[in-house]
Structure formats: C-alpha cells, structure tokens
Amino acid sequence: MELSSEDAMELGTRSDMHLGADGMMSFYSLNKMSLSTESDMALSTGGNLLQTASDLMTLYSQDKMTLKTDSDMDLIIAGSLNIEMGEDLDWHTDGNMTLSASGTMDLRSDHPMTLWTASDMTLHSDENVLQTASGLMNLHSGDKMTLKTDSDMTLHAKRNLLQTASTGLMNLYAKDKMTLKTDSDMTLYAERNLLQTASTGAMKFFAMKGLSLRTNSELYMGSSDEIYLRSRENMKLVSLHHLNLTASSDIRFHALKDMAFTADGPAGISLSATNASLRLTSSNRDITLNSGESIELTAGQDFLLETDGEINLLPQVASDVNIGITGASVNILGSLTVSESFVINSTVASSGTHTGALVVAGGVGIGKQLYVASDVSVGRDLTVTGSADVNTLSVTNAAVVDGRLTANAGLFSASDVTLGTDQMIIFEPAGTSASTGRPVKWRIRVAANAHLIFESASDAGYTDWKEASNMVPAN
C-alpha cells in the first residue's frame, strides 16, 4: 500500500480507521501529513511501515492508536512529529523502529503508551522530544534502544515508566535538558550498556515510587549541568560492570527509603561532581555503595551523605575507598566507626589545641598504647594511675606525687628541698629496705621541734663520720 502526495496529505474519520497490508505500507508527503480519527486508529502491515513528511506529521486519535508491522517501522519527518491519543498508544514491530524529526517530536497519550520492537529502536529529534502518558509508558527493544535530541528531552508518565533494551545498548541523549518523570515506579534496564547523557543541560529523574536503573554492563550518566535523581521510595543503581556518573554541576540523589549503588565490575563505582556539590540523601533508611572494586566519590565543592539509617561503603575485595574533596572539608554530622586502622597522612604540626593534623574539640579515650614521637604538652593536670617511664621530665611549675617517687640514678635539686613535718629521707644501701625490716644504715628526719635527727646510724665503717657529726641545733 502506498499513499503519496507532493502537497499536504490528510486522512480523517469520525469512526474507526484501519489500514492493513500484507506487504509494505508507505505514506509520503512533501508537505504536511495528518491521520486523524475520533475513534480507534490501526495501521497494520506484514512488511515495512514507512511514513515520511517534509513538514509536520500529525497522528491523532481520540481512542486507541495501534501501529504494527512484522518488519521495520520508519516515521521520518523534516519538520515536527505530533502524535496525540485519547487512550492507548501501541506501536509494535518485529524489526527496527525509527522515529525521526528535524523539529519537535511529541508523543502524548491519556492512557498507557507502548513502543515495542524486537530489534533496534531509535527516536531522534533535532528539537525537543516529549513523551507523556497518563497511564503506563513502556519502551521496549529486543536489541539497541536510542533516544536522541539536539534540544530538551522529557518523558512523563502518570503511572510506571519502563524502558528496557533486552540484549542491546540503551542510549538516552539530549543536547540540552533531559527529564524523566513518573508518578509511580521508574525502571530503566539494559542487558548491555546503559548510557544517559545530557550535553549542556540538567539531567533529572523523578519517581513518586521506586527508581531503578540496571544494566548487565556499564551504567554511565553524564551532564554538563546538574544530575538529579529523586524517589519517594527505594532507589537502586545496579551495574555488573562500571557505574559512572559525571556532572560539571551538582549531583543529587534523594530517596525517602533505601538508596543502593552496586557495581560488580573491575572499574567499580565513580561519582564525580567536578565543579559543584555531590549529595546522597536518604531520609529514613540506609545508603549503600557496594562495589566489586574501587569506590570513588569526588566533589569540587560540598560532599554530603545524609541518612537517618546507616551509610555503608562496601568494596567486595581489598580495595581503597577514595573520597576526594578539592579545597573543601568533609563534615560528618553523626558518629564515625572505623573497624580497622585509621591513618591520617597530614604532617601539619601542632602549636596548640586548635592546630595539627588531628584536632579534637572534646575528650579522647584510648583503650591501649599511645606512642608519641615528639614533644607532649599538657595544659592541665596529668594523672598517671600506673607506672610512667620517662627519659627526661621537665616541669615548669609544681609537680605533686601522691605515692612513692623512686629515682634509679642521682637526684639533683638546684633549689631548696622541703619535707613535711615528721617526714624523713631514708638512705638504703643495696640489699636493705625499710619496708622489709632488714637493717637500714641511717635515716634523716626533721622532728616537730625543728631538730634534725640522724636515726639508726651504725658505727661500722662510719666511726669518724659519726663522731664528727655531733651537731646541736642553734638556739
């Protein structure tokens, strides 16, 4: 079947419209093409379905619209493509599906919208791409799926938004802004790479329920502006290879329930907001980053992880977790638990309580040993409940020892040594001890009457010294 016009082509009916062919079906116009019905519209062919117009192409039905072919389906327009439905929109092809417009491509349905092909699917517009459905929006390809526009791209479904490429590549490309929105669940799935890129505009995903992006190969999202994913339920990004999100502006993830990023491949997870903020927010549940290799989170400005649950960074092998903040700080509003070693590579010296590689505003509890390679300055009291081995101890003010002070070498004082009343200095040669009751050579004690008393002095070996030491205190 072939319908051809060098001017405008219009097919209109107030009732059902059905065009069928066992072979190829072709509509061609050098000007505007319009197919309109106030009831059902069905185009069915056992061969190729080709619709081409040099200007505007309009397909309109107040009821159900079905385009079906057992081979390739091509809609090619030099101008805009406008398809509007009062009910279901169902396109089905067993071969390739191509929708191309040099202007705006607009697909609307008040009910479910389905684009299904067993082979490649391509939607291409030089201007805006707009797909909207009040019901379910389903884009399915048995092989490669490509949605491309040189301007804005918007996909909006009141119910579920499902895009799936069974065995091939899924590619969503917008030269300006890209927006995917649904009032219910959103699922993007590809057996091979899932590539989403917005060249100069923001990339946004909004789901009133769950949001899921999954591929058995690489998952990549790139934007020269902002990347924003929001879900009122669980959010999952799953890749069996590399999970990579890159934006020159903010990257924001917001879920009211669990948020999970999973990459099982050797390249791991990479989230990079090169010039702005990186934010992962889960209002009531956990944030989990699970990687078979490395996890890299990079922000040119603020890096924010917020959740009322737990934040889990889970490399499946012994790999590094790198959090890189260029010229900014990492702020942890809650507690931080480290199960293994915690290493700080900074060599900044400390000159007070507010400087150094590690600054702690409150107290510090240490369960085991503490080794300090340089000076230690204590601003207040120092309490040692056990023994203290010190090579050199310098005390600027007073030092108070409640227990026993033992000097294994000489004891020197450059000033006075004061003893309390009835206290003594005990001289114990080797092998003697006052505490064990063994003989003590002699002791010096200052009595309450200020007399200096030498006690327990033995004559053995000390006769001259003892006889010369009969001293009487001055009156």
Coordinates of C-alpha atoms in Angstrom, one line a residue:
M1 CA 0.0 0.0 0.0
E2 CA 1.4 3.4 -1.0
L3 CA -0.1 6.9 -0.4
S4 CA 1.9 9.7 -1.9
S5 CA 1.4 13.5 -2.1
E6 CA 3.5 16.4 -3.2
D7 CA 1.4 18.6 -1.0
A8 CA -0.5 18.1 2.2
M9 CA -1.9 14.7 3.0
E10 CA -4.9 14.3 5.3
L11 CA -6.8 11.1 6.3
G12 CA -9.7 11.8 8.7
T13 CA -12.6 9.8 10.1
R14 CA -15.1 10.2 12.9
S15 CA -15.2 6.5 13.5
D16 CA -12.5 3.7 13.4
M17 CA -9.6 3.9 10.9
H18 CA -7.9 0.7 9.9
L19 CA -5.2 0.4 7.2
G20 CA -3.8 -3.0 6.5
A21 CA -1.4 -4.6 4.0
D22 CA 0.3 -7.9 3.7
G23 CA 3.3 -6.2 2.2
M24 CA 4.8 -2.7 2.6
M25 CA 2.7 0.2 3.8
S26 CA 4.0 3.7 2.7
F27 CA 2.7 7.2 3.4
Y28 CA 4.7 10.0 1.7
S29 CA 4.1 13.8 1.6
L30 CA 6.3 16.8 0.6
N31 CA 4.2 18.9 2.9
K32 CA 2.0 18.2 6.0
M33 CA 0.7 14.7 6.7
S34 CA -2.2 14.2 9.0
L35 CA -4.0 11.0 10.1
S36 CA -7.0 11.8 12.3
T37 CA -9.9 9.8 13.9
E38 CA -12.3 10.3 16.7
S39 CA -12.2 6.6 17.4
D40 CA -9.6 3.8 17.1
M41 CA -6.7 4.0 14.6
A42 CA -4.9 0.9 13.4
L43 CA -2.1 0.6 10.8
S44 CA -1.0 -3.0 10.3
T45 CA 1.3 -4.5 7.7
G46 CA 3.1 -7.7 7.2
G47 CA 6.0 -5.8 5.7
N48 CA 7.6 -2.4 6.3
L49 CA 5.6 0.6 7.6
L50 CA 7.0 3.9 6.3
Q51 CA 5.6 7.3 7.0
T52 CA 7.5 10.3 5.7
A53 CA 6.7 14.0 5.5
S54 CA 8.7 17.1 4.6
D55 CA 6.8 19.2 7.1
L56 CA 4.6 18.4 10.0
M57 CA 3.3 14.8 10.6
T58 CA 0.3 14.5 12.9
L59 CA -1.3 11.3 14.1
Y60 CA -4.3 11.9 16.2
S61 CA -6.9 9.6 17.7
Q62 CA -9.5 10.2 20.5
D63 CA -9.4 6.5 21.2
K64 CA -6.8 3.7 20.8
M65 CA -4.0 4.0 18.3
T66 CA -2.1 1.0 17.0
L67 CA 0.8 0.9 14.6
K68 CA 2.0 -2.7 13.9
T69 CA 4.4 -4.3 11.5
D70 CA 6.2 -7.6 11.1
S71 CA 9.2 -5.8 9.7
D72 CA 10.7 -2.3 10.0
M73 CA 8.7 0.8 11.0
D74 CA 10.0 4.2 10.0
L75 CA 8.5 7.6 10.7
I76 CA 10.7 10.3 9.2
I77 CA 9.7 14.0 9.2
A78 CA 11.7 17.0 8.0
G79 CA 9.6 19.1 10.4
S80 CA 7.7 18.2 13.6
L81 CA 6.1 14.9 14.6
N82 CA 2.9 15.2 16.7
I83 CA 1.1 12.1 17.9
E84 CA -1.8 12.5 20.4
M85 CA -4.0 9.9 21.9
G86 CA -7.2 9.8 24.0
E87 CA -6.5 6.3 25.1
D88 CA -3.8 3.7 24.5
L89 CA -0.9 4.2 22.1
D90 CA 0.6 0.9 21.0
W91 CA 3.4 0.6 18.4
H92 CA 4.7 -2.9 17.7
T93 CA 7.3 -4.0 15.2
D94 CA 9.3 -7.2 14.8
G95 CA 12.1 -5.3 13.0
N96 CA 13.7 -1.9 13.5
M97 CA 11.7 1.1 14.7
T98 CA 12.8 4.6 13.8
L99 CA 11.1 7.9 14.6
S100 CA 13.0 10.9 13.3
A101 CA 12.0 14.6 13.2
S102 CA 14.0 17.7 12.3
G103 CA 11.7 19.6 14.6
T104 CA 9.9 18.7 17.7
M105 CA 8.8 15.1 18.4
D106 CA 5.7 15.0 20.6
L107 CA 4.0 11.7 21.7
R108 CA 1.1 12.0 24.1
S109 CA -1.5 9.6 25.5
D110 CA -4.1 9.9 28.2
H111 CA -3.7 6.1 28.8
P112 CA -0.8 3.6 28.5
M113 CA 1.8 4.2 25.9
T114 CA 3.8 1.3 24.5
L115 CA 6.7 1.3 21.9
W116 CA 7.8 -2.2 21.4
T117 CA 10.3 -3.7 18.9
A118 CA 12.1 -7.0 18.6
S119 CA 15.1 -5.2 17.1
D120 CA 16.6 -1.7 17.3
M121 CA 14.6 1.3 18.4
T122 CA 15.6 4.9 17.6
L123 CA 13.8 8.2 18.5
H124 CA 15.7 11.2 17.0
S125 CA 14.7 14.8 17.0
D126 CA 16.7 18.0 16.3
E127 CA 14.5 19.9 18.7
N128 CA 12.5 18.7 21.7
V129 CA 11.5 15.1 22.4
L130 CA 8.4 14.9 24.6
Q131 CA 6.7 11.7 25.6
T132 CA 3.8 11.8 28.0
A133 CA 1.3 9.2 29.2
S134 CA -1.4 9.4 31.9
G135 CA -1.0 5.6 32.2
L136 CA 1.9 3.3 31.8
M137 CA 4.8 4.3 29.5
N138 CA 6.7 1.3 28.1
L139 CA 9.6 1.5 25.7
H140 CA 11.0 -2.0 24.9
S141 CA 13.6 -3.1 22.4
G142 CA 14.9 -6.6 21.7
D143 CA 18.3 -5.1 20.8
K144 CA 19.6 -1.5 20.8
M145 CA 17.4 1.5 22.0
T146 CA 18.4 5.1 21.3
L147 CA 16.5 8.2 22.3
K148 CA 18.3 11.3 21.0
T149 CA 17.5 15.0 20.7
D150 CA 19.6 18.2 20.0
S151 CA 17.4 20.0 22.4
D152 CA 15.3 19.1 25.5
M153 CA 14.0 15.6 26.2
T154 CA 11.1 14.9 28.5
L155 CA 9.5 11.6 29.4
H156 CA 6.5 11.9 31.7
A157 CA 4.2 9.1 32.9
K158 CA 1.4 9.3 35.5
R159 CA 1.9 5.6 36.2
N160 CA 5.0 3.4 35.6
L161 CA 7.8 4.4 33.3
L162 CA 9.6 1.4 31.9
Q163 CA 12.4 1.4 29.4
T164 CA 14.1 -1.9 28.6
A165 CA 16.6 -3.0 26.0
S166 CA 16.8 -6.7 26.3
T167 CA 20.1 -7.6 24.7
G168 CA 21.5 -4.3 23.3
L169 CA 22.6 -0.9 24.2
M170 CA 20.3 1.7 25.8
N171 CA 21.3 5.2 24.9
L172 CA 19.4 8.4 26.0
Y173 CA 21.0 11.6 24.7
A174 CA 19.9 15.2 24.9
K175 CA 21.9 18.2 23.8
D176 CA 20.1 20.3 26.4
K177 CA 17.9 19.3 29.3
M178 CA 16.8 15.7 30.0
T179 CA 13.9 14.9 32.3
L180 CA 12.3 11.5 33.1
K181 CA 9.3 11.7 35.4
T182 CA 6.7 9.4 36.7
D183 CA 4.1 9.4 39.4
S184 CA 4.8 5.7 40.1
D185 CA 7.7 3.4 39.5
M186 CA 10.6 4.1 37.1
T187 CA 12.7 1.3 35.7
L188 CA 15.5 1.5 33.1
Y189 CA 17.1 -1.8 32.2
A190 CA 19.6 -2.9 29.5
E191 CA 21.4 -6.1 29.0
R192 CA 24.4 -4.2 27.6
N193 CA 25.5 -0.6 28.3
L194 CA 23.1 1.9 29.7
L195 CA 24.3 5.3 28.6
Q196 CA 22.5 8.5 29.6
T197 CA 24.0 11.9 28.7
A198 CA 22.8 15.5 28.6
S199 CA 25.4 17.7 27.0
T200 CA 24.7 21.2 28.3
G201 CA 21.5 21.0 30.4
A202 CA 20.4 19.3 33.6
M203 CA 19.5 15.6 33.8
K204 CA 16.6 14.8 36.1
F205 CA 14.8 11.6 37.2
F206 CA 11.7 11.9 39.4
A207 CA 9.7 8.9 40.6
M208 CA 6.9 9.1 43.2
K209 CA 7.6 5.4 44.0
G210 CA 10.7 3.3 43.3
L211 CA 13.5 4.3 40.9
S212 CA 15.7 1.6 39.4
L213 CA 18.5 1.8 36.8
R214 CA 20.0 -1.5 35.9
T215 CA 22.4 -2.9 33.3
N216 CA 24.4 -6.1 32.9
S217 CA 27.2 -3.9 31.5
E218 CA 28.3 -0.3 32.1
L219 CA 26.0 2.3 33.5
Y220 CA 27.0 5.8 32.6
M221 CA 25.3 9.2 33.1
G222 CA 27.0 12.4 32.1
S223 CA 25.8 16.0 32.2
S224 CA 27.5 19.4 31.7
D225 CA 25.0 20.7 34.2
E226 CA 23.2 19.0 37.1
I227 CA 22.3 15.4 37.6
Y228 CA 19.3 14.9 40.0
L229 CA 17.6 11.6 40.9
R230 CA 14.7 11.6 43.3
S231 CA 12.5 8.8 44.6
R232 CA 9.8 8.7 47.3
E233 CA 10.7 5.0 47.9
N234 CA 13.7 2.8 47.2
M235 CA 16.4 3.9 44.7
K236 CA 18.7 1.4 43.0
L237 CA 21.5 1.8 40.5
V238 CA 22.9 -1.6 39.5
S239 CA 25.7 -2.4 37.1
L240 CA 27.5 -5.6 36.5
H241 CA 30.4 -3.6 35.2
H242 CA 31.3 0.1 35.8
L243 CA 28.9 2.6 37.4
N244 CA 29.9 6.1 36.4
L245 CA 28.1 9.4 37.0
T246 CA 29.8 12.6 35.9
A247 CA 28.5 16.2 36.1
S248 CA 30.0 19.6 35.9
S249 CA 27.4 20.9 38.3
D250 CA 25.6 19.3 41.3
I251 CA 24.9 15.5 41.5
R252 CA 22.0 14.9 43.9
F253 CA 20.3 11.7 44.9
H254 CA 17.3 11.8 47.2
A255 CA 15.3 8.8 48.4
L256 CA 12.8 8.5 51.2
K257 CA 13.7 4.9 51.7
D258 CA 16.9 2.8 50.9
M259 CA 19.4 4.0 48.4
A260 CA 21.8 1.4 46.8
F261 CA 24.6 1.7 44.3
T262 CA 26.0 -1.6 43.1
A263 CA 28.8 -2.3 40.6
D264 CA 30.4 -5.8 40.3
G265 CA 33.0 -5.0 37.6
P266 CA 36.7 -4.2 38.0
A267 CA 36.1 -0.4 37.4
G268 CA 33.9 0.0 40.4
I269 CA 31.7 3.0 41.3
S270 CA 32.6 6.5 40.3
L271 CA 30.5 9.6 41.2
S272 CA 32.1 12.9 40.2
A273 CA 30.7 16.4 40.5
T274 CA 33.8 18.3 39.2
N275 CA 32.7 21.8 39.9
A276 CA 29.9 21.6 42.4
S277 CA 28.3 19.5 45.2
L278 CA 27.8 15.8 45.5
R279 CA 24.8 14.9 47.7
L280 CA 23.4 11.5 48.6
T281 CA 20.3 11.8 50.9
S282 CA 18.1 9.0 52.3
S283 CA 15.5 10.4 54.7
N284 CA 14.6 7.3 56.6
R285 CA 16.7 4.4 55.6
D286 CA 20.2 3.3 54.6
I287 CA 22.7 4.4 51.9
T288 CA 24.8 1.6 50.5
L289 CA 27.6 1.7 48.0
N290 CA 28.6 -1.9 47.1
S291 CA 31.5 -2.3 44.6
G292 CA 33.4 -5.3 43.4
E293 CA 36.5 -3.0 43.2
S294 CA 37.0 0.7 44.0
I295 CA 34.5 3.4 45.2
E296 CA 35.4 7.0 44.2
L297 CA 33.3 9.9 45.3
T298 CA 34.6 13.3 44.1
A299 CA 33.2 16.8 44.5
G300 CA 34.6 20.2 43.6
Q301 CA 32.6 21.7 46.4
D302 CA 30.5 20.1 49.2
F303 CA 30.2 16.4 49.6
L304 CA 27.2 15.4 51.7
L305 CA 26.0 12.0 52.8
E306 CA 22.7 12.3 54.8
T307 CA 20.6 9.5 56.2
D308 CA 18.6 8.6 59.3
G309 CA 19.9 5.0 58.9
E310 CA 23.4 3.7 58.1
I311 CA 25.9 4.7 55.4
N312 CA 27.7 1.6 54.1
L313 CA 30.8 1.7 51.8
L314 CA 31.3 -1.9 50.8
P315 CA 34.1 -2.9 48.4
Q316 CA 33.9 -6.7 47.9
V317 CA 37.6 -7.0 47.7
A318 CA 40.6 -5.4 49.5
S319 CA 40.4 -2.1 47.6
D320 CA 40.6 1.5 48.6
V321 CA 37.6 3.8 49.2
N322 CA 38.6 7.3 48.0
I323 CA 36.6 10.3 48.9
G324 CA 38.2 13.3 47.2
I325 CA 37.2 16.9 48.1
T326 CA 39.0 19.6 46.2
G327 CA 39.8 22.5 48.5
A328 CA 37.0 21.7 51.0
S329 CA 36.2 19.8 54.1
V330 CA 34.3 16.5 54.9
N331 CA 31.7 17.0 57.6
I332 CA 30.3 14.0 59.4
L333 CA 27.3 15.1 61.5
G334 CA 26.9 11.8 63.4
S335 CA 29.3 9.3 64.8
L336 CA 32.1 7.6 62.7
T337 CA 33.1 4.0 63.4
V338 CA 36.3 2.6 61.9
S339 CA 36.8 -1.2 62.4
E340 CA 40.4 -1.3 61.2
S341 CA 43.3 1.2 61.1
F342 CA 42.6 4.9 60.7
V343 CA 45.5 6.6 59.0
I344 CA 46.0 10.4 58.7
N345 CA 48.7 11.3 56.2
S346 CA 48.8 15.0 57.0
T347 CA 52.1 16.2 58.5
V348 CA 50.7 19.6 59.9
A349 CA 52.5 20.4 63.2
S350 CA 50.5 21.4 66.3
S351 CA 51.1 24.6 68.2
G352 CA 48.0 24.5 70.3
T353 CA 44.6 22.8 70.9
H354 CA 43.3 24.1 67.5
T355 CA 46.1 23.2 65.2
G356 CA 47.6 20.0 63.9
A357 CA 46.8 17.0 61.6
L358 CA 44.2 15.8 64.1
V359 CA 42.1 18.3 66.1
V360 CA 39.6 17.1 68.7
A361 CA 37.3 19.5 70.5
G362 CA 36.3 17.1 73.2
G363 CA 37.9 14.3 75.2
V364 CA 39.8 11.3 73.7
G365 CA 39.5 7.8 75.0
I366 CA 42.3 5.4 74.1
G367 CA 42.0 1.7 75.1
K368 CA 45.6 0.6 74.5
Q369 CA 49.1 2.0 73.9
L370 CA 49.8 5.6 72.9
Y371 CA 53.2 6.4 71.2
V372 CA 54.3 10.0 70.6
A373 CA 57.5 10.6 68.6
S374 CA 57.9 14.2 69.6
D375 CA 57.0 16.6 72.4
V376 CA 53.9 16.4 74.6
S377 CA 52.4 19.5 76.1
V378 CA 49.7 19.1 78.8
G379 CA 47.8 22.3 79.7
R380 CA 46.1 21.0 82.9
D381 CA 46.6 18.1 85.4
L382 CA 48.3 14.9 84.3
T383 CA 47.1 11.8 86.2
V384 CA 49.1 8.5 85.9
T385 CA 47.4 5.6 87.7
G386 CA 50.2 3.1 86.7
S387 CA 53.9 3.4 86.2
A388 CA 55.4 6.1 83.9
D389 CA 58.8 5.6 82.2
V390 CA 60.2 9.0 81.2
N391 CA 63.7 9.6 79.8
T392 CA 63.6 13.3 80.7
L393 CA 60.9 15.1 82.6
S394 CA 60.7 18.9 82.6
V395 CA 58.2 20.5 84.9
T396 CA 57.7 24.3 84.6
N397 CA 55.5 24.7 87.7
A398 CA 54.8 22.3 90.6
A399 CA 54.8 18.5 90.4
V400 CA 52.7 16.7 93.0
V401 CA 53.3 13.0 93.6
D402 CA 50.8 11.3 95.9
G403 CA 52.6 8.0 96.0
R404 CA 56.3 7.0 96.1
L405 CA 58.9 8.7 93.9
T406 CA 61.8 6.4 93.0
A407 CA 65.0 7.6 91.4
N408 CA 67.2 4.9 89.9
A409 CA 70.0 7.5 89.3
G410 CA 71.1 10.6 91.1
L411 CA 68.6 13.1 92.4
F412 CA 69.6 16.8 92.0
S413 CA 67.9 20.0 93.1
A414 CA 69.1 23.4 92.1
S415 CA 67.0 25.0 94.9
D416 CA 65.5 24.0 98.3
V417 CA 64.1 20.6 99.1
T418 CA 61.2 20.9 101.7
L419 CA 60.0 17.9 103.7
G420 CA 56.7 17.9 105.6
T421 CA 56.7 17.6 109.5
D422 CA 57.9 14.3 110.8
Q423 CA 58.8 13.1 107.3
M424 CA 62.2 11.6 106.5
I425 CA 64.9 10.9 103.9
I426 CA 65.9 7.3 104.1
F427 CA 69.3 6.1 102.9
E428 CA 69.2 2.4 101.8
P429 CA 72.4 0.8 100.6
A430 CA 71.9 -2.1 98.2
G431 CA 70.1 -5.1 99.8
T432 CA 68.4 -3.2 102.6
S433 CA 64.9 -1.9 102.9
A434 CA 62.8 -0.2 105.5
S435 CA 59.7 -1.9 104.2
T436 CA 61.1 -5.4 104.5
G437 CA 62.5 -4.8 108.1
R438 CA 66.1 -5.5 107.0
P439 CA 68.8 -3.2 108.5
V440 CA 68.8 0.4 107.2
K441 CA 72.1 2.2 107.5
W442 CA 70.7 5.5 108.6
R443 CA 67.8 8.0 108.2
I444 CA 67.3 11.8 108.4
R445 CA 64.2 13.1 110.0
V446 CA 63.0 16.6 110.8
A447 CA 61.1 16.5 114.1
A448 CA 58.2 18.8 115.1
N449 CA 60.6 20.8 117.4
A450 CA 62.8 21.5 114.3
H451 CA 65.6 19.3 115.5
L452 CA 67.5 17.4 112.7
I453 CA 67.7 13.8 113.8
F454 CA 70.0 11.1 112.4
E455 CA 68.5 7.7 113.2
S456 CA 69.7 4.1 113.1
A457 CA 73.3 5.1 112.2
S458 CA 75.8 2.2 112.6
D459 CA 79.4 2.6 113.6
A460 CA 80.6 0.0 111.1
G461 CA 82.7 1.8 108.6
Y462 CA 81.4 5.2 109.6
T463 CA 83.1 5.9 113.0
D464 CA 84.9 9.0 112.0
W465 CA 81.8 10.4 110.3
K466 CA 79.5 9.6 113.2
E467 CA 81.8 11.0 115.9
A468 CA 82.2 14.2 113.9
S469 CA 78.5 14.7 113.4
N470 CA 77.5 15.5 117.0
M471 CA 75.7 18.6 115.9
V472 CA 73.5 20.8 118.2
P473 CA 70.8 23.0 116.6
A474 CA 71.4 26.7 117.0
N475 CA 69.2 28.5 119.6

